[in-house]
Coordinates of N, CA and C in Angstrom, one line a residue:
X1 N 0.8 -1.2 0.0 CA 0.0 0.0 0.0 C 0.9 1.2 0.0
X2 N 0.0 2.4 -0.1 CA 1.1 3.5 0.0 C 1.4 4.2 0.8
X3 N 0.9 3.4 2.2 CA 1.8 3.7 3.5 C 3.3 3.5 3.2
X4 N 3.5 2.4 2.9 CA 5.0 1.9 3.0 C 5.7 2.7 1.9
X5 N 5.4 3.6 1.5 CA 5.9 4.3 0.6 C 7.7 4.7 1.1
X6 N 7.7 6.1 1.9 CA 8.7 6.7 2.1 C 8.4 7.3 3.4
X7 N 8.9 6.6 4.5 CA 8.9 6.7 5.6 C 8.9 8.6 6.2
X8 N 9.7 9.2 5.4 CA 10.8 10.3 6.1 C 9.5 11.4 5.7
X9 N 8.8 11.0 4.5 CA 7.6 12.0 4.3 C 6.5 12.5 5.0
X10 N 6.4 11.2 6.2 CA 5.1 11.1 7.1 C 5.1 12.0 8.1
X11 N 4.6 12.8 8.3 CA 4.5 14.2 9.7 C 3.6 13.3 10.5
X12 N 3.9 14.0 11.2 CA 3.0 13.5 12.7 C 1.2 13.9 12.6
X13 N 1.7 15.1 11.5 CA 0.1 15.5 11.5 C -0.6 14.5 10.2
X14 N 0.4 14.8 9.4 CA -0.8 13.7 8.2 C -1.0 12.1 8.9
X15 N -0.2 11.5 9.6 CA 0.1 10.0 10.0 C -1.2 10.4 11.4
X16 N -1.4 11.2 12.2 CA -2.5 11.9 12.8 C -4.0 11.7 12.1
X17 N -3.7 12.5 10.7 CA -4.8 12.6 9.7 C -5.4 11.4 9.5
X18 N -4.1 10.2 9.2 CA -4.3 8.7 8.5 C -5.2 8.1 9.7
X19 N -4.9 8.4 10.8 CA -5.7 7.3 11.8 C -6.8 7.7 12.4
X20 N -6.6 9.4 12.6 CA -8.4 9.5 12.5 C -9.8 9.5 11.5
X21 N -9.1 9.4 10.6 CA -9.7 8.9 9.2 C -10.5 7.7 9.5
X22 N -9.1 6.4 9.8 CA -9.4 5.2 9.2 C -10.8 5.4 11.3
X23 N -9.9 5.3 12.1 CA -10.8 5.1 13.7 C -11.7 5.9 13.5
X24 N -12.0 7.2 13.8 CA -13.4 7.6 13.3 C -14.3 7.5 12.9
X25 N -13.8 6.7 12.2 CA -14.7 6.2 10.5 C -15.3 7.4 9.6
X26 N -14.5 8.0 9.4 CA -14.0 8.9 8.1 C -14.4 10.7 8.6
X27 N -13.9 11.4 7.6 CA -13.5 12.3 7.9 C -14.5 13.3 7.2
X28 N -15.4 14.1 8.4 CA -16.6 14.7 8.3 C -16.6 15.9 7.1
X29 N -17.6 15.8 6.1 CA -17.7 16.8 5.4 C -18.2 18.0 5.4
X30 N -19.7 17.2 6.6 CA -20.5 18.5 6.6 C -21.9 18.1 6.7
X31 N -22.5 18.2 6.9 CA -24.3 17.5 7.6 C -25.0 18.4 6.1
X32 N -25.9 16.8 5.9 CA -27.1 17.0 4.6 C -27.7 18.2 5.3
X33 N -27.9 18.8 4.4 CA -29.1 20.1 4.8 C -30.7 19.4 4.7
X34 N -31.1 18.6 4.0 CA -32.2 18.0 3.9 C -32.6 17.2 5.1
X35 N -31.5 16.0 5.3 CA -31.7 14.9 6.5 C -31.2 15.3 8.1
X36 N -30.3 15.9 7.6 CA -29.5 16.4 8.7 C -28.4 14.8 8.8
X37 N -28.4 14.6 8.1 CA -27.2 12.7 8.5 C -25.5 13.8 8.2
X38 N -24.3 13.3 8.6 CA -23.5 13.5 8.3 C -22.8 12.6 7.2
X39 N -21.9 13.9 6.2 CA -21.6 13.1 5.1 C -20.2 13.2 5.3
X40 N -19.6 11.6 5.2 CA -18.2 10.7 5.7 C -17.4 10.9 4.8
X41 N -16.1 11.4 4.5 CA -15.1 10.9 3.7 C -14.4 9.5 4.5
X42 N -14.6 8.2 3.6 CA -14.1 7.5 4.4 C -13.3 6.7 3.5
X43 N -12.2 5.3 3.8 CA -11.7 4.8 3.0 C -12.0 3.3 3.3
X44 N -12.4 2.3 1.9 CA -12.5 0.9 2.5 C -11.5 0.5 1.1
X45 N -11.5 -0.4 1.2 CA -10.5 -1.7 0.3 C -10.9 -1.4 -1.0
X46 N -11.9 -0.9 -1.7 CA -12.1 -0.4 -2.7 C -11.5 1.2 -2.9
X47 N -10.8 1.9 -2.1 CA -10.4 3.4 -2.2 C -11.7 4.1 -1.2
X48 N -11.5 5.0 -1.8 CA -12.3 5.9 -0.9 C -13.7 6.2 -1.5
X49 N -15.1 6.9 -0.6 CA -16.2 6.4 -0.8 C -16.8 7.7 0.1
X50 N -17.8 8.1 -0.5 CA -18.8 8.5 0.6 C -19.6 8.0 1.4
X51 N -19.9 8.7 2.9 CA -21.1 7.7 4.3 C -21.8 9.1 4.5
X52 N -23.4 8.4 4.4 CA -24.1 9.4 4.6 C -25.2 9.1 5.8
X53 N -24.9 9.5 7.0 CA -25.4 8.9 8.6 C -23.8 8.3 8.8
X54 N -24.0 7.5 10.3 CA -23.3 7.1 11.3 C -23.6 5.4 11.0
X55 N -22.6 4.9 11.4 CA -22.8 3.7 11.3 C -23.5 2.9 12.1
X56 N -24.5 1.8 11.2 CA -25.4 1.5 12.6 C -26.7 2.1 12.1
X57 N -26.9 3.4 11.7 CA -28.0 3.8 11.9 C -29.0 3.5 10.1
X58 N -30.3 3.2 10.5 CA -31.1 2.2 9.7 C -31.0 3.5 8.1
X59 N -30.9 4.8 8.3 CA -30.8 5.5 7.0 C -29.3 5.9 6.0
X60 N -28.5 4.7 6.7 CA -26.9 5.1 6.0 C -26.8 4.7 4.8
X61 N -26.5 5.1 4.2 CA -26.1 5.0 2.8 C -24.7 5.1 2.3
X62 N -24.2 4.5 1.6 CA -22.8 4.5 0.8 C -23.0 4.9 -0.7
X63 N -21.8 6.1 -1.0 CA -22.0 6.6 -2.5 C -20.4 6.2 -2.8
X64 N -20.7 5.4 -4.2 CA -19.3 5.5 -4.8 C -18.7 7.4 -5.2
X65 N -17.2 7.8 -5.2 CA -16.6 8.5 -5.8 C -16.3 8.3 -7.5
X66 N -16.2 9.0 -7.9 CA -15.3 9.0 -9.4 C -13.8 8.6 -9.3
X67 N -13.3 7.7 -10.2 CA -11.9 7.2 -10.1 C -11.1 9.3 -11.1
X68 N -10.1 9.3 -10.4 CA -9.1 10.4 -11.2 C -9.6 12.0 -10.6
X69 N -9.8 11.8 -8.8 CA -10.1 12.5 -8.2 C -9.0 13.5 -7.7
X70 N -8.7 14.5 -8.1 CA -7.0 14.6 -7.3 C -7.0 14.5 -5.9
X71 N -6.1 14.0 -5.6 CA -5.5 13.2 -4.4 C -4.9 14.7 -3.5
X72 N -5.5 14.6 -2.6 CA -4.2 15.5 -1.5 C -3.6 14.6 -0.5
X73 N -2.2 15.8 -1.0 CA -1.0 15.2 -0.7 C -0.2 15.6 0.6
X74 N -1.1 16.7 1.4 CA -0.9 16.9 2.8 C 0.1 18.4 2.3
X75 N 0.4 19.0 0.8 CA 0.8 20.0 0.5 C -0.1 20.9 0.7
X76 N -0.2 22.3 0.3 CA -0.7 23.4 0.8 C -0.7 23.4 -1.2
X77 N -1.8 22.8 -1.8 CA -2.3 22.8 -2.9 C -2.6 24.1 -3.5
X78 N -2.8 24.8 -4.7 CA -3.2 25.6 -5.3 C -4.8 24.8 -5.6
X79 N -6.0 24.9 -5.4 CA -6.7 23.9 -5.9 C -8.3 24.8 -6.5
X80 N -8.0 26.3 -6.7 CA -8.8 27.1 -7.2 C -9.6 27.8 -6.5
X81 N -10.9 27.4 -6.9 CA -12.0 28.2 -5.9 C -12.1 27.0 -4.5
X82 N -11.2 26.0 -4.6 CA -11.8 24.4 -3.5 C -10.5 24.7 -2.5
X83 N -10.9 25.3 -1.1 CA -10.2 25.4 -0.2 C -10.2 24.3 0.6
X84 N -8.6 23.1 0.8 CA -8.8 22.2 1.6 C -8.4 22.5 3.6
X85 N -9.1 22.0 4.1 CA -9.1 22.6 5.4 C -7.5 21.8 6.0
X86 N -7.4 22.7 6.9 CA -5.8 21.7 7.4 C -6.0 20.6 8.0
X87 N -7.0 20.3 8.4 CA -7.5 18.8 9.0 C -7.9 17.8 8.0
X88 N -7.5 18.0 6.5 CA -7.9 17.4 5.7 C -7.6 16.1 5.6
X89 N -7.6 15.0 5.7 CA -6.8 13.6 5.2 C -5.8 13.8 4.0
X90 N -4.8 13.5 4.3 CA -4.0 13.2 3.4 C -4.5 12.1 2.4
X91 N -3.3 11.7 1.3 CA -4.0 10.7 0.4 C -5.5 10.1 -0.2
X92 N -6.3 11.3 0.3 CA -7.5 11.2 0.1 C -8.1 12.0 -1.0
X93 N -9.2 12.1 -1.9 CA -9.2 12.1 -2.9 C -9.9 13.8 -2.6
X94 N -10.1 15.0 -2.9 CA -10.5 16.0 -2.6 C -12.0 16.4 -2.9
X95 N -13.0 16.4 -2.1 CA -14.1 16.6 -2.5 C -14.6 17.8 -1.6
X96 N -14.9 19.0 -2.3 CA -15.7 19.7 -1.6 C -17.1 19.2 -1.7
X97 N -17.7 20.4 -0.1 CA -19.1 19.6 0.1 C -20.5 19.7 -0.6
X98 N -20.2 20.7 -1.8 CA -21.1 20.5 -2.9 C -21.1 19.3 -3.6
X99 N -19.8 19.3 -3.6 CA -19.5 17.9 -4.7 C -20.2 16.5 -3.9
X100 N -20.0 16.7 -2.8 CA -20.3 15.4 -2.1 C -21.9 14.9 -1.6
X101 N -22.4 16.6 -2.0 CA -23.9 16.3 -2.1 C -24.2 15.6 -2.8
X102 N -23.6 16.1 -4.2 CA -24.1 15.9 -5.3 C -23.6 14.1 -6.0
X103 N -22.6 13.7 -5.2 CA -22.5 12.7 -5.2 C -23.5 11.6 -4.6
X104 N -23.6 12.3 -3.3 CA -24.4 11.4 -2.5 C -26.3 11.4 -3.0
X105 N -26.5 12.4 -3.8 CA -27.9 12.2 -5.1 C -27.8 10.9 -6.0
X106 N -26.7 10.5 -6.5 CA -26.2 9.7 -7.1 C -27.4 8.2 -6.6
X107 N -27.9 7.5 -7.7 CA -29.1 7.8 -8.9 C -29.6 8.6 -9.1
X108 N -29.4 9.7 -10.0 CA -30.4 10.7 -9.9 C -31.1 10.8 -11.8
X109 N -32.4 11.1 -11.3 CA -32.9 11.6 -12.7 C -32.7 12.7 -13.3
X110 N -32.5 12.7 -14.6 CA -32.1 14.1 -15.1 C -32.9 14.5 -15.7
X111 N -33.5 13.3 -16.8 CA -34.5 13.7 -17.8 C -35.5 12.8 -18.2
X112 N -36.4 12.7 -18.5 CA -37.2 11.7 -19.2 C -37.3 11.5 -20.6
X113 N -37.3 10.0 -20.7 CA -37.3 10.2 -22.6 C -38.3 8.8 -23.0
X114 N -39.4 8.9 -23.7 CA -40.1 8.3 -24.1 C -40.8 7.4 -22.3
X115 N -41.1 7.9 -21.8 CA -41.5 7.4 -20.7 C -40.6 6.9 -19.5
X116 N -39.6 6.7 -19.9 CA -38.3 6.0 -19.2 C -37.8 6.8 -18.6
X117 N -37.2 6.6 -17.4 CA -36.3 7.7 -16.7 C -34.9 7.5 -17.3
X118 N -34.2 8.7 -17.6 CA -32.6 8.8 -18.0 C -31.9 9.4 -16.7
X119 N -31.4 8.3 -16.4 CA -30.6 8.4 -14.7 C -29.3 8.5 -14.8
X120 N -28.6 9.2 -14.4 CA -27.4 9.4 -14.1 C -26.4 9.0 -12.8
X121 N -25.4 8.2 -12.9 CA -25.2 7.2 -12.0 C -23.7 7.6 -11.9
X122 N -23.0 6.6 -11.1 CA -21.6 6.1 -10.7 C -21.7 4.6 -10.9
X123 N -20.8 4.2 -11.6 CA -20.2 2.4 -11.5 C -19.1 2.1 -11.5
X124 N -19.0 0.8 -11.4 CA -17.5 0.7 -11.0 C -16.6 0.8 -12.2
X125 N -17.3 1.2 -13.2 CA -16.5 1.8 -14.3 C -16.8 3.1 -14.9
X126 N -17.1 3.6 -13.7 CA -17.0 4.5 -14.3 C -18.4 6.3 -14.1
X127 N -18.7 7.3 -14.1 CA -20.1 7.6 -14.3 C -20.6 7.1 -15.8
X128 N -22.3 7.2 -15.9 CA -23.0 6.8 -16.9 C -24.1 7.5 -16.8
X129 N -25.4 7.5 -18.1 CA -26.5 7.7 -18.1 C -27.2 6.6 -18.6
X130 N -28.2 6.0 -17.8 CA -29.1 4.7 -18.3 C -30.7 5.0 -18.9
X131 N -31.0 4.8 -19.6 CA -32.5 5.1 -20.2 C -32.8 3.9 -20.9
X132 N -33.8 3.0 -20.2 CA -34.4 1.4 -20.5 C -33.2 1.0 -20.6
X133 N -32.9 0.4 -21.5 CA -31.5 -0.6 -21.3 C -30.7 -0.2 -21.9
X134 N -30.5 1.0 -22.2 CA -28.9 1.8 -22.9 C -28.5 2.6 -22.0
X135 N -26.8 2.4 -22.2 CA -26.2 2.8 -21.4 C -25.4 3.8 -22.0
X136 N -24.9 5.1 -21.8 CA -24.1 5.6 -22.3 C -23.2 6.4 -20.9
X137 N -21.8 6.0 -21.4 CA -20.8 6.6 -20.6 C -20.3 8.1 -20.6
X138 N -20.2 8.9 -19.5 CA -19.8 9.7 -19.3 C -18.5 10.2 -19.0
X139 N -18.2 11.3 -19.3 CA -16.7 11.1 -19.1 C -16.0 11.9 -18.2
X140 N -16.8 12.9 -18.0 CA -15.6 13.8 -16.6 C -16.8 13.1 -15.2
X141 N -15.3 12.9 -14.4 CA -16.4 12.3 -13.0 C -17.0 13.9 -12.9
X142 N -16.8 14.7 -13.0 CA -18.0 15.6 -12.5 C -18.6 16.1 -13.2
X143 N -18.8 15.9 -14.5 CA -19.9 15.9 -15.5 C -21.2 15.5 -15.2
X144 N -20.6 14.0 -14.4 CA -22.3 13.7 -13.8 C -22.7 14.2 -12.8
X145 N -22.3 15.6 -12.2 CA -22.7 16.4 -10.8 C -23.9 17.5 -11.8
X146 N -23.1 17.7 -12.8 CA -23.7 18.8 -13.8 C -24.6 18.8 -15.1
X147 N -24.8 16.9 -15.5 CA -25.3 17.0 -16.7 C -26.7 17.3 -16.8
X148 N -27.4 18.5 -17.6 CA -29.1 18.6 -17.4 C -29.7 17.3 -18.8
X149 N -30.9 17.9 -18.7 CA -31.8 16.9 -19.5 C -31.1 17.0 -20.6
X150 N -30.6 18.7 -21.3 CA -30.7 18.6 -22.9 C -29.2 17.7 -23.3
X151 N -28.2 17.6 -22.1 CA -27.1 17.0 -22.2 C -27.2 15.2 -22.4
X152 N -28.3 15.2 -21.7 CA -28.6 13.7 -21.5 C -29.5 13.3 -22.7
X153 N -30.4 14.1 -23.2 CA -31.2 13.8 -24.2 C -30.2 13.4 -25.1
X154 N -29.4 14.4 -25.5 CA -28.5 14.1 -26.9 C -27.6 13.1 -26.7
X155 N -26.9 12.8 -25.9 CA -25.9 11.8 -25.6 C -26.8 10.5 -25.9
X156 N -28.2 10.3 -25.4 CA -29.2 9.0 -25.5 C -29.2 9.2 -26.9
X157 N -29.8 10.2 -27.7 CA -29.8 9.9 -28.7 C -29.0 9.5 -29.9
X158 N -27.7 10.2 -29.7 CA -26.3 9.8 -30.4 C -26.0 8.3 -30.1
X159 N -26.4 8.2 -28.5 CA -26.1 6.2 -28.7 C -27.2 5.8 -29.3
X160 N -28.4 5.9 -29.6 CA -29.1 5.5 -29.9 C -29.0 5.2 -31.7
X161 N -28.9 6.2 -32.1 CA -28.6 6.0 -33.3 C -27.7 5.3 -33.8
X162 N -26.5 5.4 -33.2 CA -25.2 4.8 -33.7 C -25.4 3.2 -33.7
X163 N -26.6 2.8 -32.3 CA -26.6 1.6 -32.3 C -27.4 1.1 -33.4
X164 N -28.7 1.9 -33.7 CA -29.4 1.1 -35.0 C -28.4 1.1 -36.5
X165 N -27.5 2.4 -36.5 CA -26.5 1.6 -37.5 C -25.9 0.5 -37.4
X166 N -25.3 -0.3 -36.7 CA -24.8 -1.3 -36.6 C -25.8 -2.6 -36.7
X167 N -26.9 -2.2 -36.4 CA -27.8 -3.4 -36.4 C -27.7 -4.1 -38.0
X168 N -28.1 -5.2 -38.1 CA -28.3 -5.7 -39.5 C -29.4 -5.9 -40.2
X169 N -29.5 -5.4 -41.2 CA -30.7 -5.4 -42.1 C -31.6 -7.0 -42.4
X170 N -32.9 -6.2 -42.5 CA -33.6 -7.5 -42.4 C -34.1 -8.2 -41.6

């Protein structure tokens, strides 16, 4: 793992960071405004993950992350308008707490198309948009925080067509 990385790099405060992370059980982002549950930056054997409530409790939920999150590195980052707090976890993937709402929506409907819901998701490969049984992939993990209906209509339709080309006549 990438503890065993380079010993001489570990401060007392990120190695601090690492264990109240993992004992905790993960590192608070900031309470739903809707439910009032707390949303977790936590890490399991799959990487890191959103928890939304406390463990134990009957309304918790688990959201996958997007893989190609940038990682903080316990540096004092340039990271734009996204200020990470100093208690941040190291090695952990950077999510402000919009983003983690918007993750933790995750199924969410975007649009409707011929009666079918066009849902916008996370899998383990990846985000997607599903409408009846087509799937089309998305490509920036935060595209799926942002895509509206008219984004999703056309992407359904572009798969849609491409796929009747391929079909075979007759």
């Amino acid at each position: 793992s990438s503890m065993e990385a380079d010993l001489s790099t570990i401060t007392l405060k990120n190695l601090d960071s690492i264990i109240s992370t993992k004992e905790a059980g993960g590192y608070l982002l900031g309470v739903h405004p809707d439910d009032g549950r707390n949303i977790l930056l936590k890490s399991g054997r799959f990487g890191a993950y959103l928890q939304c409530g406390e463990d134990g409790e009957s309304d918790m939920t688990t959201h996958s992350l997007p893989k190609g999150l940038p990682v903080f590195d316990g540096d004092d980052i340039d990271m734009g308008d996204l200020e990470v707090p100093e208690d941040y976890p190291t090695n952990m993937p950077i999510v402000s707490f919009d983003d983690a709402l918007g993750y933790a929506s995750l199924p969410k409907t975007v649009a409707e198309r011929e009666g079918y819901p066009n849902t916008a998701a996370l899998g383990p490969y990846g985000p997607y948009l599903k409408c009846n049984n087509t799937y089309v992939n998305l490509n920036g993990g935060n595209e799926i925080l942002t895509v509206d209906a008219e984004t999703a209509e056309a992407l359904m339709r572009e798969e849609l067509t491409s796929d009747r080309k391929k079909m075979p006549r007759g």
